[in-house]
Structures are given as structure tokens and as C-alpha cells.
Amino acid sequence: LVAERARLAVTDAPVVVHGQEVTLTASVGVAVVDGSIASLEDLLAETHVGLARSKQAGKNRVTFSDPEEAGDASLDPIVDCIRTGRSL
């Protein structure tokens, strides 16, 4: 999952600010859409739903705009493999 890899790239790379190491976190919203999205604004609105779900769920995670439609639970093993570096 590209979104999880991007999140990990942010969280795994400490940043030095004024000589002090700072660890960042990232909440990522993934839009789950079908052919009904008519504009970029509609797509961004769906993405914001996913982002709000990420923050609501505790931050520093990837969340879909519609977990039922995305099959969120079916992606858990994939996300776990990305986090741990193990293969499926």
C-alpha cells in the first residue's frame, strides 16, 4: 500500500530542528471512489474524510474514506507486512 509506505517514510526519518532531533508522524486519508466523482474538489473532499478518520482513530495511520467499501480489514495483513518488513 503506497500510502502506508509514505507514512512510514515520514515517521522513520527523524528531522533535526535547531540541533534537536524531532520525530514526525503522519495521518493519511485515502479516498475510496467509484465513477461518481465529478471533480477534483469532490475527490479531495473524499480524501479529507479519510484523513479525519485517521486523526479520529488516533493519528499516525492510514485510513480510508469508506472502510467498508475499501475492505479495510482485508488490507491489515498487507499493512502489517509493510510495517514489519516481512513478506506475505
Short mmCIF file of N, CA and C in Angstrom, two decimals:
data_model
loop_
_atom_site.label_atom_id
_atom_site.label_comp_id
_atom_site.label_asym_id
_atom_site.label_seq_id
_atom_site.Cartn_x
_atom_site.Cartn_y
_atom_site.Cartn_z
N LEU A 1 0.85 -1.18 0.00
CA LEU A 1 0.00 0.00 0.00
C LEU A 1 0.89 1.23 0.00
N VAL A 2 0.79 2.03 -1.03
CA VAL A 2 1.64 3.20 -1.20
C VAL A 2 1.48 4.19 -0.05
N ALA A 3 0.27 4.40 0.40
CA ALA A 3 0.02 5.37 1.47
C ALA A 3 0.75 4.97 2.76
N GLU A 4 0.76 3.69 3.08
CA GLU A 4 1.46 3.22 4.28
C GLU A 4 2.96 3.38 4.14
N ARG A 5 3.48 3.13 2.97
CA ARG A 5 4.92 3.33 2.75
C ARG A 5 5.30 4.80 2.89
N ALA A 6 4.45 5.68 2.39
CA ALA A 6 4.70 7.12 2.54
C ALA A 6 4.66 7.53 4.00
N ARG A 7 3.70 7.01 4.75
CA ARG A 7 3.59 7.32 6.17
C ARG A 7 4.84 6.86 6.91
N LEU A 8 5.29 5.65 6.60
CA LEU A 8 6.48 5.13 7.25
C LEU A 8 7.73 5.92 6.89
N ALA A 9 7.81 6.40 5.65
CA ALA A 9 8.96 7.21 5.25
C ALA A 9 9.05 8.48 6.08
N VAL A 10 7.91 9.05 6.42
CA VAL A 10 7.89 10.25 7.26
C VAL A 10 8.26 9.91 8.69
N THR A 11 7.67 8.85 9.23
CA THR A 11 7.88 8.53 10.65
C THR A 11 9.23 7.91 10.93
N ASP A 12 9.85 7.29 9.93
CA ASP A 12 11.13 6.62 10.14
C ASP A 12 12.33 7.53 9.92
N ALA A 13 12.10 8.76 9.53
CA ALA A 13 13.20 9.68 9.23
C ALA A 13 13.18 10.86 10.19
N PRO A 14 13.95 10.76 11.29
CA PRO A 14 13.98 11.88 12.24
C PRO A 14 14.51 13.15 11.56
N VAL A 15 14.02 14.26 12.01
CA VAL A 15 14.40 15.56 11.47
C VAL A 15 15.11 16.33 12.58
N VAL A 16 16.16 17.06 12.22
CA VAL A 16 16.87 17.87 13.20
C VAL A 16 16.42 19.32 13.05
N VAL A 17 15.90 19.88 14.13
CA VAL A 17 15.44 21.26 14.16
C VAL A 17 16.19 21.98 15.27
N HIS A 18 16.96 22.98 14.89
CA HIS A 18 17.76 23.74 15.86
C HIS A 18 18.60 22.81 16.73
N GLY A 19 19.20 21.80 16.09
CA GLY A 19 20.08 20.89 16.80
C GLY A 19 19.40 19.80 17.61
N GLN A 20 18.09 19.75 17.58
CA GLN A 20 17.35 18.74 18.35
C GLN A 20 16.59 17.82 17.40
N GLU A 21 16.72 16.52 17.64
CA GLU A 21 16.03 15.54 16.81
C GLU A 21 14.54 15.52 17.12
N VAL A 22 13.75 15.60 16.07
CA VAL A 22 12.29 15.60 16.20
C VAL A 22 11.74 14.44 15.37
N THR A 23 10.84 13.68 15.95
CA THR A 23 10.19 12.59 15.22
C THR A 23 8.83 13.06 14.75
N LEU A 24 8.55 12.85 13.48
CA LEU A 24 7.29 13.27 12.89
C LEU A 24 6.32 12.10 12.81
N THR A 25 5.04 12.40 12.75
CA THR A 25 4.02 11.41 12.47
C THR A 25 3.22 11.88 11.27
N ALA A 26 2.48 10.97 10.67
CA ALA A 26 1.68 11.34 9.50
C ALA A 26 0.34 10.60 9.54
N SER A 27 -0.71 11.35 9.37
CA SER A 27 -2.03 10.77 9.19
C SER A 27 -2.37 10.89 7.71
N VAL A 28 -2.80 9.80 7.11
CA VAL A 28 -3.07 9.77 5.67
C VAL A 28 -4.50 9.34 5.43
N GLY A 29 -5.21 10.11 4.62
CA GLY A 29 -6.56 9.75 4.21
C GLY A 29 -6.55 9.27 2.78
N VAL A 30 -7.12 8.10 2.54
CA VAL A 30 -7.20 7.53 1.19
C VAL A 30 -8.65 7.57 0.74
N ALA A 31 -8.88 8.19 -0.41
CA ALA A 31 -10.24 8.27 -0.95
C ALA A 31 -10.60 6.97 -1.64
N VAL A 32 -11.77 6.47 -1.32
CA VAL A 32 -12.32 5.30 -1.99
C VAL A 32 -13.45 5.82 -2.86
N VAL A 33 -13.26 5.74 -4.17
CA VAL A 33 -14.23 6.34 -5.08
C VAL A 33 -14.61 5.37 -6.18
N ASP A 34 -15.75 5.67 -6.78
CA ASP A 34 -16.17 4.96 -7.96
C ASP A 34 -16.30 5.99 -9.08
N GLY A 35 -17.03 5.72 -10.10
CA GLY A 35 -17.16 6.63 -11.22
C GLY A 35 -18.01 7.85 -10.94
N SER A 36 -18.51 7.99 -9.72
CA SER A 36 -19.43 9.09 -9.43
C SER A 36 -18.72 10.39 -9.05
N ILE A 37 -17.40 10.37 -8.88
CA ILE A 37 -16.67 11.60 -8.54
C ILE A 37 -16.59 12.45 -9.80
N ALA A 38 -17.15 13.67 -9.70
CA ALA A 38 -17.27 14.53 -10.88
C ALA A 38 -16.17 15.58 -10.97
N SER A 39 -15.47 15.84 -9.87
CA SER A 39 -14.49 16.92 -9.92
C SER A 39 -13.34 16.64 -8.95
N LEU A 40 -12.29 17.40 -9.11
CA LEU A 40 -11.16 17.30 -8.21
C LEU A 40 -11.58 17.68 -6.80
N GLU A 41 -12.46 18.65 -6.68
CA GLU A 41 -12.95 19.07 -5.36
C GLU A 41 -13.67 17.93 -4.65
N ASP A 42 -14.47 17.16 -5.41
CA ASP A 42 -15.16 16.01 -4.83
C ASP A 42 -14.16 14.95 -4.36
N LEU A 43 -13.12 14.73 -5.16
CA LEU A 43 -12.09 13.76 -4.80
C LEU A 43 -11.36 14.20 -3.54
N LEU A 44 -11.00 15.47 -3.46
CA LEU A 44 -10.33 15.99 -2.27
C LEU A 44 -11.23 15.91 -1.04
N ALA A 45 -12.52 16.12 -1.23
CA ALA A 45 -13.46 16.01 -0.11
C ALA A 45 -13.47 14.58 0.44
N GLU A 46 -13.44 13.59 -0.44
CA GLU A 46 -13.39 12.19 -0.01
C GLU A 46 -12.08 11.90 0.72
N THR A 47 -10.99 12.46 0.23
CA THR A 47 -9.70 12.28 0.88
C THR A 47 -9.71 12.88 2.28
N HIS A 48 -10.35 14.02 2.44
CA HIS A 48 -10.44 14.66 3.75
C HIS A 48 -11.25 13.80 4.73
N VAL A 49 -12.23 13.07 4.22
CA VAL A 49 -12.98 12.14 5.08
C VAL A 49 -12.03 11.08 5.63
N GLY A 50 -11.21 10.52 4.77
CA GLY A 50 -10.23 9.53 5.21
C GLY A 50 -9.24 10.11 6.20
N LEU A 51 -8.79 11.33 5.97
CA LEU A 51 -7.86 11.99 6.87
C LEU A 51 -8.50 12.21 8.24
N ALA A 52 -9.73 12.66 8.25
CA ALA A 52 -10.44 12.87 9.52
C ALA A 52 -10.57 11.55 10.28
N ARG A 53 -10.84 10.46 9.57
CA ARG A 53 -10.93 9.14 10.21
C ARG A 53 -9.58 8.74 10.82
N SER A 54 -8.48 9.05 10.11
CA SER A 54 -7.14 8.74 10.63
C SER A 54 -6.89 9.47 11.94
N LYS A 55 -7.19 10.74 11.96
CA LYS A 55 -6.95 11.53 13.16
C LYS A 55 -7.87 11.10 14.30
N GLN A 56 -9.10 10.78 13.96
CA GLN A 56 -10.06 10.33 14.97
C GLN A 56 -9.64 8.99 15.58
N ALA A 57 -9.01 8.16 14.76
CA ALA A 57 -8.62 6.82 15.20
C ALA A 57 -7.31 6.83 15.99
N GLY A 58 -6.70 7.98 16.17
CA GLY A 58 -5.51 8.04 16.99
C GLY A 58 -4.28 8.60 16.30
N LYS A 59 -4.43 9.11 15.13
CA LYS A 59 -3.34 9.73 14.37
C LYS A 59 -2.28 8.72 13.97
N ASN A 60 -1.34 9.17 13.12
CA ASN A 60 -0.22 8.37 12.66
C ASN A 60 -0.67 7.03 12.06
N ARG A 61 -1.60 7.10 11.13
CA ARG A 61 -2.11 5.90 10.49
C ARG A 61 -2.69 6.24 9.12
N VAL A 62 -2.98 5.22 8.35
CA VAL A 62 -3.65 5.35 7.05
C VAL A 62 -5.08 4.86 7.23
N THR A 63 -6.03 5.67 6.79
CA THR A 63 -7.44 5.31 6.91
C THR A 63 -8.16 5.64 5.60
N PHE A 64 -9.12 4.82 5.26
CA PHE A 64 -9.89 5.01 4.04
C PHE A 64 -11.11 5.88 4.29
N SER A 65 -11.56 6.54 3.23
CA SER A 65 -12.76 7.37 3.35
C SER A 65 -13.99 6.52 3.64
N ASP A 66 -14.01 5.30 3.16
CA ASP A 66 -15.12 4.38 3.41
C ASP A 66 -14.55 3.00 3.70
N PRO A 67 -14.29 2.68 4.98
CA PRO A 67 -13.64 1.42 5.31
C PRO A 67 -14.38 0.19 4.82
N GLU A 68 -15.71 0.23 4.77
CA GLU A 68 -16.46 -0.93 4.28
C GLU A 68 -16.20 -1.15 2.80
N GLU A 69 -16.23 -0.08 2.03
CA GLU A 69 -16.02 -0.21 0.60
C GLU A 69 -14.58 -0.58 0.29
N ALA A 70 -13.64 -0.09 1.10
CA ALA A 70 -12.23 -0.36 0.85
C ALA A 70 -11.83 -1.75 1.28
N GLY A 71 -12.67 -2.40 2.08
CA GLY A 71 -12.27 -3.70 2.61
C GLY A 71 -11.10 -3.52 3.55
N ASP A 72 -11.16 -2.50 4.39
CA ASP A 72 -10.07 -2.11 5.28
C ASP A 72 -9.47 -3.30 6.02
N ALA A 73 -10.31 -4.19 6.54
CA ALA A 73 -9.81 -5.33 7.31
C ALA A 73 -8.98 -6.26 6.43
N SER A 74 -9.33 -6.38 5.15
CA SER A 74 -8.58 -7.28 4.28
C SER A 74 -7.19 -6.75 3.98
N LEU A 75 -6.96 -5.46 4.19
CA LEU A 75 -5.64 -4.88 3.95
C LEU A 75 -4.74 -4.96 5.17
N ASP A 76 -5.27 -5.30 6.33
CA ASP A 76 -4.46 -5.35 7.54
C ASP A 76 -3.20 -6.20 7.38
N PRO A 77 -3.26 -7.41 6.81
CA PRO A 77 -2.03 -8.20 6.65
C PRO A 77 -1.00 -7.51 5.76
N ILE A 78 -1.46 -6.82 4.74
CA ILE A 78 -0.55 -6.12 3.84
C ILE A 78 0.13 -4.97 4.57
N VAL A 79 -0.65 -4.18 5.27
CA VAL A 79 -0.09 -3.06 6.02
C VAL A 79 0.87 -3.58 7.07
N ASP A 80 0.54 -4.68 7.73
CA ASP A 80 1.42 -5.27 8.73
C ASP A 80 2.75 -5.70 8.11
N CYS A 81 2.71 -6.29 6.94
CA CYS A 81 3.94 -6.69 6.26
C CYS A 81 4.81 -5.49 5.90
N ILE A 82 4.20 -4.42 5.47
CA ILE A 82 4.96 -3.21 5.17
C ILE A 82 5.60 -2.67 6.44
N ARG A 83 4.86 -2.64 7.53
CA ARG A 83 5.39 -2.11 8.79
C ARG A 83 6.55 -2.94 9.31
N THR A 84 6.46 -4.27 9.18
CA THR A 84 7.46 -5.16 9.77
C THR A 84 8.55 -5.56 8.78
N GLY A 85 8.33 -5.34 7.50
CA GLY A 85 9.31 -5.75 6.50
C GLY A 85 9.23 -7.21 6.13
N ARG A 86 8.23 -7.91 6.67
CA ARG A 86 8.05 -9.33 6.34
C ARG A 86 7.30 -9.47 5.02
N SER A 87 7.40 -10.63 4.41
CA SER A 87 6.63 -10.89 3.19
C SER A 87 5.33 -11.59 3.55
N LEU A 88 4.39 -11.55 2.60
CA LEU A 88 3.09 -12.21 2.83
C LEU A 88 3.23 -13.71 2.87
#
